[in-house]
């Protein structure tokens, strides 16, 4: 990856699918985003979150959140904050092909020295090294969904150049849950060494 004073944008014109698998996992009408790095689906009642629908209040204790891939961060961020305040312990559900699995939203970061990872609603993923707004961007040809494969490839270059093995995801308000998952999952599976990820909330 080259450093420059401007924004480096690579607009990939090849048609690429929005999801990493043609098999889907669905819970209560919510189409779950696909992920490779998963955890057990957890315990507790299952609450379905659909775009544009009022989210139910969450009680204290374990709960499984089936969040539709199209739910924007502007709706999901406040829901997760309310879950924290209520003492809820949510497991976020994703698909691993057609199987329902759990997903970690955040790892514990070692320090604040992180790569900035920004997924957008038009299929673009940008990353910036610490201390600069300079960004390297990749975009799918359809401009509909972030590609976890593109995220992996970009992070491999960034880790090799900067030696940083952790990142902070900074979604836009209209970034969809599926694109956030693909960004996190692509980063976690980018490299031989573990790559830690957290989401700015």
PDB file of C-alpha atoms in Angstrom:
ATOM      1  CA  UNK A   1       0.000   0.000   0.000  1.00  0.00           C
ATOM      2  CA  UNK A   2       1.386   3.440  -0.900  1.00  0.00           C
ATOM      3  CA  UNK A   3       1.069   6.512   1.258  1.00  0.00           C
ATOM      4  CA  UNK A   4      -0.073   9.718  -0.418  1.00  0.00           C
ATOM      5  CA  UNK A   5      -1.353  13.134   0.556  1.00  0.00           C
ATOM      6  CA  UNK A   6      -4.772  12.498  -0.911  1.00  0.00           C
ATOM      7  CA  UNK A   7      -7.427   9.862  -0.761  1.00  0.00           C
ATOM      8  CA  UNK A   8      -6.498   6.665  -2.528  1.00  0.00           C
ATOM      9  CA  UNK A   9      -9.589   5.102  -4.059  1.00  0.00           C
ATOM     10  CA  UNK A  10      -9.709   1.819  -5.880  1.00  0.00           C
ATOM     11  CA  UNK A  11     -13.107   1.345  -7.497  1.00  0.00           C
ATOM     12  CA  UNK A  12     -13.358  -2.301  -8.397  1.00  0.00           C
ATOM     13  CA  UNK A  13     -15.604  -2.731 -11.415  1.00  0.00           C
ATOM     14  CA  UNK A  14     -15.938  -6.495 -11.330  1.00  0.00           C
ATOM     15  CA  UNK A  15     -19.416  -7.663 -10.429  1.00  0.00           C
ATOM     16  CA  UNK A  16     -19.246  -9.229  -7.004  1.00  0.00           C
ATOM     17  CA  UNK A  17     -21.966 -10.728  -4.850  1.00  0.00           C
ATOM     18  CA  UNK A  18     -23.153  -8.859  -1.781  1.00  0.00           C
ATOM     19  CA  UNK A  19     -22.842 -11.897   0.482  1.00  0.00           C
ATOM     20  CA  UNK A  20     -20.120 -14.485   0.874  1.00  0.00           C
ATOM     21  CA  UNK A  21     -22.466 -17.456   0.546  1.00  0.00           C
ATOM     22  CA  UNK A  22     -25.433 -18.331  -1.607  1.00  0.00           C
ATOM     23  CA  UNK A  23     -27.002 -20.143   1.337  1.00  0.00           C
ATOM     24  CA  UNK A  24     -28.880 -17.948   3.777  1.00  0.00           C
ATOM     25  CA  UNK A  25     -29.722 -18.195   7.461  1.00  0.00           C
ATOM     26  CA  UNK A  26     -33.002 -16.589   8.468  1.00  0.00           C
ATOM     27  CA  UNK A  27     -34.636 -16.156  11.876  1.00  0.00           C
ATOM     28  CA  UNK A  28     -38.174 -14.814  12.256  1.00  0.00           C
ATOM     29  CA  UNK A  29     -38.062 -12.978   8.947  1.00  0.00           C
ATOM     30  CA  UNK A  30     -34.621 -11.468   9.590  1.00  0.00           C
ATOM     31  CA  UNK A  31     -32.034 -12.380   6.942  1.00  0.00           C
ATOM     32  CA  UNK A  32     -28.770 -12.791   8.840  1.00  0.00           C
ATOM     33  CA  UNK A  33     -25.436 -11.609   7.438  1.00  0.00           C
ATOM     34  CA  UNK A  34     -22.847 -14.260   6.728  1.00  0.00           C
ATOM     35  CA  UNK A  35     -19.619 -14.624   8.719  1.00  0.00           C
ATOM     36  CA  UNK A  36     -16.665 -17.000   8.974  1.00  0.00           C
ATOM     37  CA  UNK A  37     -15.402 -16.141  12.468  1.00  0.00           C
ATOM     38  CA  UNK A  38     -18.317 -17.191  14.663  1.00  0.00           C
ATOM     39  CA  UNK A  39     -19.105 -18.293  18.212  1.00  0.00           C
ATOM     40  CA  UNK A  40     -21.928 -20.434  19.665  1.00  0.00           C
ATOM     41  CA  UNK A  41     -25.390 -18.954  19.177  1.00  0.00           C
ATOM     42  CA  UNK A  42     -25.854 -18.447  22.905  1.00  0.00           C
ATOM     43  CA  UNK A  43     -28.854 -18.770  25.194  1.00  0.00           C
ATOM     44  CA  UNK A  44     -31.927 -16.763  26.103  1.00  0.00           C
ATOM     45  CA  UNK A  45     -34.980 -15.604  24.190  1.00  0.00           C
ATOM     46  CA  UNK A  46     -34.601 -14.584  20.563  1.00  0.00           C
ATOM     47  CA  UNK A  47     -35.525 -11.003  19.649  1.00  0.00           C
ATOM     48  CA  UNK A  48     -35.910 -10.172  15.957  1.00  0.00           C
ATOM     49  CA  UNK A  49     -34.797  -6.725  14.756  1.00  0.00           C
ATOM     50  CA  UNK A  50     -36.113  -5.608  11.352  1.00  0.00           C
ATOM     51  CA  UNK A  51     -35.322  -2.346   9.527  1.00  0.00           C
ATOM     52  CA  UNK A  52     -37.739   0.467  10.281  1.00  0.00           C
ATOM     53  CA  UNK A  53     -39.583  -1.513  12.955  1.00  0.00           C
ATOM     54  CA  UNK A  54     -39.664  -0.414  16.626  1.00  0.00           C
ATOM     55  CA  UNK A  55     -37.206  -2.453  18.654  1.00  0.00           C
ATOM     56  CA  UNK A  56     -38.629  -4.110  21.776  1.00  0.00           C
ATOM     57  CA  UNK A  57     -37.235  -3.193  25.180  1.00  0.00           C
ATOM     58  CA  UNK A  58     -34.603  -5.670  26.314  1.00  0.00           C
ATOM     59  CA  UNK A  59     -34.567  -7.085  29.829  1.00  0.00           C
ATOM     60  CA  UNK A  60     -31.518  -7.944  31.905  1.00  0.00           C
ATOM     61  CA  UNK A  61     -29.906 -11.280  31.180  1.00  0.00           C
ATOM     62  CA  UNK A  62     -28.954 -13.264  28.093  1.00  0.00           C
ATOM     63  CA  UNK A  63     -30.784 -12.600  24.834  1.00  0.00           C
ATOM     64  CA  UNK A  64     -30.232 -13.601  21.217  1.00  0.00           C
ATOM     65  CA  UNK A  65     -30.564 -10.741  18.725  1.00  0.00           C
ATOM     66  CA  UNK A  66     -31.547 -11.754  15.184  1.00  0.00           C
ATOM     67  CA  UNK A  67     -30.745  -8.513  13.363  1.00  0.00           C
ATOM     68  CA  UNK A  68     -31.707  -8.266   9.704  1.00  0.00           C
ATOM     69  CA  UNK A  69     -28.749  -7.474   7.463  1.00  0.00           C
ATOM     70  CA  UNK A  70     -30.434  -4.257   6.249  1.00  0.00           C
ATOM     71  CA  UNK A  71     -30.854  -2.613   9.673  1.00  0.00           C
ATOM     72  CA  UNK A  72     -28.864   0.664   9.597  1.00  0.00           C
ATOM     73  CA  UNK A  73     -26.390   1.642  12.299  1.00  0.00           C
ATOM     74  CA  UNK A  74     -28.602   4.632  13.183  1.00  0.00           C
ATOM     75  CA  UNK A  75     -31.163   2.115  14.520  1.00  0.00           C
ATOM     76  CA  UNK A  76     -28.786  -0.548  15.813  1.00  0.00           C
ATOM     77  CA  UNK A  77     -26.395   1.700  17.744  1.00  0.00           C
ATOM     78  CA  UNK A  78     -29.106   3.065  20.097  1.00  0.00           C
ATOM     79  CA  UNK A  79     -30.513  -0.448  20.564  1.00  0.00           C
ATOM     80  CA  UNK A  80     -27.141  -1.782  21.691  1.00  0.00           C
ATOM     81  CA  UNK A  81     -26.672   1.206  24.018  1.00  0.00           C
ATOM     82  CA  UNK A  82     -30.109   0.537  25.549  1.00  0.00           C
ATOM     83  CA  UNK A  83     -29.178  -3.126  25.977  1.00  0.00           C
ATOM     84  CA  UNK A  84     -26.071  -2.090  27.923  1.00  0.00           C
ATOM     85  CA  UNK A  85     -28.121   0.165  30.200  1.00  0.00           C
ATOM     86  CA  UNK A  86     -30.698  -2.582  30.804  1.00  0.00           C
ATOM     87  CA  UNK A  87     -28.054  -5.128  31.747  1.00  0.00           C
ATOM     88  CA  UNK A  88     -28.886  -7.329  28.771  1.00  0.00           C
ATOM     89  CA  UNK A  89     -26.200  -9.725  27.569  1.00  0.00           C
ATOM     90  CA  UNK A  90     -26.919 -10.048  23.855  1.00  0.00           C
ATOM     91  CA  UNK A  91     -25.548 -12.633  21.480  1.00  0.00           C
ATOM     92  CA  UNK A  92     -25.677 -11.231  17.949  1.00  0.00           C
ATOM     93  CA  UNK A  93     -26.805 -13.883  15.482  1.00  0.00           C
ATOM     94  CA  UNK A  94     -25.240 -14.379  12.055  1.00  0.00           C
ATOM     95  CA  UNK A  95     -25.281 -17.094   9.438  1.00  0.00           C
ATOM     96  CA  UNK A  96     -22.517 -19.526   8.625  1.00  0.00           C
ATOM     97  CA  UNK A  97     -24.006 -20.693   5.357  1.00  0.00           C
ATOM     98  CA  UNK A  98     -27.486 -21.837   6.403  1.00  0.00           C
ATOM     99  CA  UNK A  99     -26.610 -22.391  10.080  1.00  0.00           C
ATOM    100  CA  UNK A 100     -27.310 -19.837  12.811  1.00  0.00           C
ATOM    101  CA  UNK A 101     -24.249 -18.856  14.817  1.00  0.00           C
ATOM    102  CA  UNK A 102     -23.197 -16.088  17.227  1.00  0.00           C
ATOM    103  CA  UNK A 103     -20.920 -13.147  16.461  1.00  0.00           C
ATOM    104  CA  UNK A 104     -18.672 -10.962  18.618  1.00  0.00           C
ATOM    105  CA  UNK A 105     -19.168  -7.259  18.017  1.00  0.00           C
ATOM    106  CA  UNK A 106     -15.920  -6.215  19.696  1.00  0.00           C
ATOM    107  CA  UNK A 107     -12.583  -7.591  20.819  1.00  0.00           C
ATOM    108  CA  UNK A 108     -10.536  -6.091  23.613  1.00  0.00           C
ATOM    109  CA  UNK A 109      -8.041  -3.718  22.012  1.00  0.00           C
ATOM    110  CA  UNK A 110      -4.518  -3.441  23.411  1.00  0.00           C
ATOM    111  CA  UNK A 111      -4.340   0.352  23.063  1.00  0.00           C
ATOM    112  CA  UNK A 112      -5.648   3.220  20.941  1.00  0.00           C
ATOM    113  CA  UNK A 113      -3.102   2.624  18.165  1.00  0.00           C
ATOM    114  CA  UNK A 114      -5.519   1.248  15.582  1.00  0.00           C
ATOM    115  CA  UNK A 115      -6.369   1.287  11.920  1.00  0.00           C
ATOM    116  CA  UNK A 116      -9.604   3.152  11.177  1.00  0.00           C
ATOM    117  CA  UNK A 117     -12.049   0.964   9.240  1.00  0.00           C
ATOM    118  CA  UNK A 118     -15.045   2.662   7.626  1.00  0.00           C
ATOM    119  CA  UNK A 119     -17.756   0.719   5.780  1.00  0.00           C
ATOM    120  CA  UNK A 120     -20.336   2.749   3.862  1.00  0.00           C
ATOM    121  CA  UNK A 121     -23.811   2.083   2.505  1.00  0.00           C
ATOM    122  CA  UNK A 122     -22.650   2.137  -1.136  1.00  0.00           C
ATOM    123  CA  UNK A 123     -20.414  -0.935  -0.927  1.00  0.00           C
ATOM    124  CA  UNK A 124     -17.233   0.957  -0.103  1.00  0.00           C
ATOM    125  CA  UNK A 125     -14.690   0.056   2.565  1.00  0.00           C
ATOM    126  CA  UNK A 126     -11.993   2.554   3.573  1.00  0.00           C
ATOM    127  CA  UNK A 127      -9.084   2.227   5.968  1.00  0.00           C
ATOM    128  CA  UNK A 128      -6.800   4.862   7.425  1.00  0.00           C
ATOM    129  CA  UNK A 129      -3.604   4.558   9.479  1.00  0.00           C
ATOM    130  CA  UNK A 130      -3.432   6.304  12.862  1.00  0.00           C
ATOM    131  CA  UNK A 131      -3.127  10.074  12.907  1.00  0.00           C
ATOM    132  CA  UNK A 132      -4.391  10.792   9.397  1.00  0.00           C
ATOM    133  CA  UNK A 133      -7.616  11.030   7.413  1.00  0.00           C
ATOM    134  CA  UNK A 134      -5.848   9.682   4.351  1.00  0.00           C
ATOM    135  CA  UNK A 135      -7.767   6.615   3.253  1.00  0.00           C
ATOM    136  CA  UNK A 136      -7.360   3.613   1.014  1.00  0.00           C
ATOM    137  CA  UNK A 137     -10.751   2.523  -0.344  1.00  0.00           C
ATOM    138  CA  UNK A 138     -12.150  -0.438  -2.226  1.00  0.00           C
ATOM    139  CA  UNK A 139     -15.666  -0.673  -3.620  1.00  0.00           C
ATOM    140  CA  UNK A 140     -17.700  -3.493  -5.103  1.00  0.00           C
ATOM    141  CA  UNK A 141     -18.851  -3.200  -8.677  1.00  0.00           C
ATOM    142  CA  UNK A 142     -22.510  -3.319  -7.670  1.00  0.00           C
ATOM    143  CA  UNK A 143     -21.975  -0.599  -5.024  1.00  0.00           C
ATOM    144  CA  UNK A 144     -24.548  -2.370  -2.863  1.00  0.00           C
ATOM    145  CA  UNK A 145     -22.619  -4.292  -0.198  1.00  0.00           C
ATOM    146  CA  UNK A 146     -19.159  -4.303   1.354  1.00  0.00           C
ATOM    147  CA  UNK A 147     -17.180  -7.401   0.360  1.00  0.00           C
ATOM    148  CA  UNK A 148     -15.412  -9.228   3.193  1.00  0.00           C
ATOM    149  CA  UNK A 149     -12.940 -10.577   0.608  1.00  0.00           C
ATOM    150  CA  UNK A 150     -11.969  -7.007  -0.334  1.00  0.00           C
ATOM    151  CA  UNK A 151     -11.626  -6.133   3.360  1.00  0.00           C
ATOM    152  CA  UNK A 152      -9.292  -9.108   3.901  1.00  0.00           C
ATOM    153  CA  UNK A 153      -7.104  -8.161   0.958  1.00  0.00           C
ATOM    154  CA  UNK A 154      -6.879  -4.502   2.033  1.00  0.00           C
ATOM    155  CA  UNK A 155      -6.052  -5.431   5.642  1.00  0.00           C
ATOM    156  CA  UNK A 156      -3.315  -7.842   4.555  1.00  0.00           C
ATOM    157  CA  UNK A 157      -1.572  -4.951   2.796  1.00  0.00           C
ATOM    158  CA  UNK A 158      -2.132  -2.577   5.713  1.00  0.00           C
ATOM    159  CA  UNK A 159      -0.804  -5.019   8.318  1.00  0.00           C
ATOM    160  CA  UNK A 160       2.278  -5.675   6.198  1.00  0.00           C
ATOM    161  CA  UNK A 161       2.965  -1.943   5.792  1.00  0.00           C
ATOM    162  CA  UNK A 162       2.093  -0.555   9.218  1.00  0.00           C
ATOM    163  CA  UNK A 163       2.538  -3.580  11.488  1.00  0.00           C
ATOM    164  CA  UNK A 164      -0.773  -2.776  13.239  1.00  0.00           C
ATOM    165  CA  UNK A 165      -2.950  -5.754  14.100  1.00  0.00           C
ATOM    166  CA  UNK A 166      -6.067  -4.075  15.439  1.00  0.00           C
ATOM    167  CA  UNK A 167      -8.717  -1.797  14.020  1.00  0.00           C
ATOM    168  CA  UNK A 168     -11.702   0.307  15.029  1.00  0.00           C
ATOM    169  CA  UNK A 169     -14.800   0.198  12.834  1.00  0.00           C
ATOM    170  CA  UNK A 170     -16.467   3.589  12.393  1.00  0.00           C
ATOM    171  CA  UNK A 171     -19.797   3.056  10.595  1.00  0.00           C
ATOM    172  CA  UNK A 172     -21.821   5.833   8.995  1.00  0.00           C
ATOM    173  CA  UNK A 173     -25.363   6.309  10.289  1.00  0.00           C
ATOM    174  CA  UNK A 174     -26.763   4.598   7.176  1.00  0.00           C
ATOM    175  CA  UNK A 175     -24.228   1.741   7.107  1.00  0.00           C
ATOM    176  CA  UNK A 176     -26.167  -1.503   7.210  1.00  0.00           C
ATOM    177  CA  UNK A 177     -25.600  -4.260   9.778  1.00  0.00           C
ATOM    178  CA  UNK A 178     -24.591  -6.716   7.064  1.00  0.00           C
ATOM    179  CA  UNK A 179     -21.795  -4.415   5.890  1.00  0.00           C
ATOM    180  CA  UNK A 180     -20.584  -3.926   9.466  1.00  0.00           C
ATOM    181  CA  UNK A 181     -20.442  -7.696   9.963  1.00  0.00           C
ATOM    182  CA  UNK A 182     -18.563  -8.211   6.691  1.00  0.00           C
ATOM    183  CA  UNK A 183     -16.082  -5.505   7.679  1.00  0.00           C
ATOM    184  CA  UNK A 184     -15.435  -7.012  11.115  1.00  0.00           C
ATOM    185  CA  UNK A 185     -15.318 -10.573   9.806  1.00  0.00           C
ATOM    186  CA  UNK A 186     -13.053  -9.692   6.891  1.00  0.00           C
ATOM    187  CA  UNK A 187     -10.650  -7.953   9.279  1.00  0.00           C
ATOM    188  CA  UNK A 188     -10.614 -10.816  11.793  1.00  0.00           C
ATOM    189  CA  UNK A 189      -9.889 -13.363   9.073  1.00  0.00           C
ATOM    190  CA  UNK A 190      -7.366 -11.284   7.141  1.00  0.00           C
ATOM    191  CA  UNK A 191      -4.104 -12.550   8.452  1.00  0.00           C
ATOM    192  CA  UNK A 192      -2.140 -15.360  10.076  1.00  0.00           C
ATOM    193  CA  UNK A 193      -1.718 -13.353  13.271  1.00  0.00           C
ATOM    194  CA  UNK A 194      -4.935 -12.472  15.160  1.00  0.00           C
ATOM    195  CA  UNK A 195      -6.454  -9.125  14.170  1.00  0.00           C
ATOM    196  CA  UNK A 196      -8.572  -7.481  16.885  1.00  0.00           C
ATOM    197  CA  UNK A 197     -11.577  -5.341  15.999  1.00  0.00           C
ATOM    198  CA  UNK A 198     -13.923  -3.059  17.952  1.00  0.00           C
ATOM    199  CA  UNK A 199     -16.787  -0.849  16.815  1.00  0.00           C
ATOM    200  CA  UNK A 200     -16.975   2.825  17.773  1.00  0.00           C
ATOM    201  CA  UNK A 201     -20.252   3.363  19.620  1.00  0.00           C
TER     202      UNK A 201
END
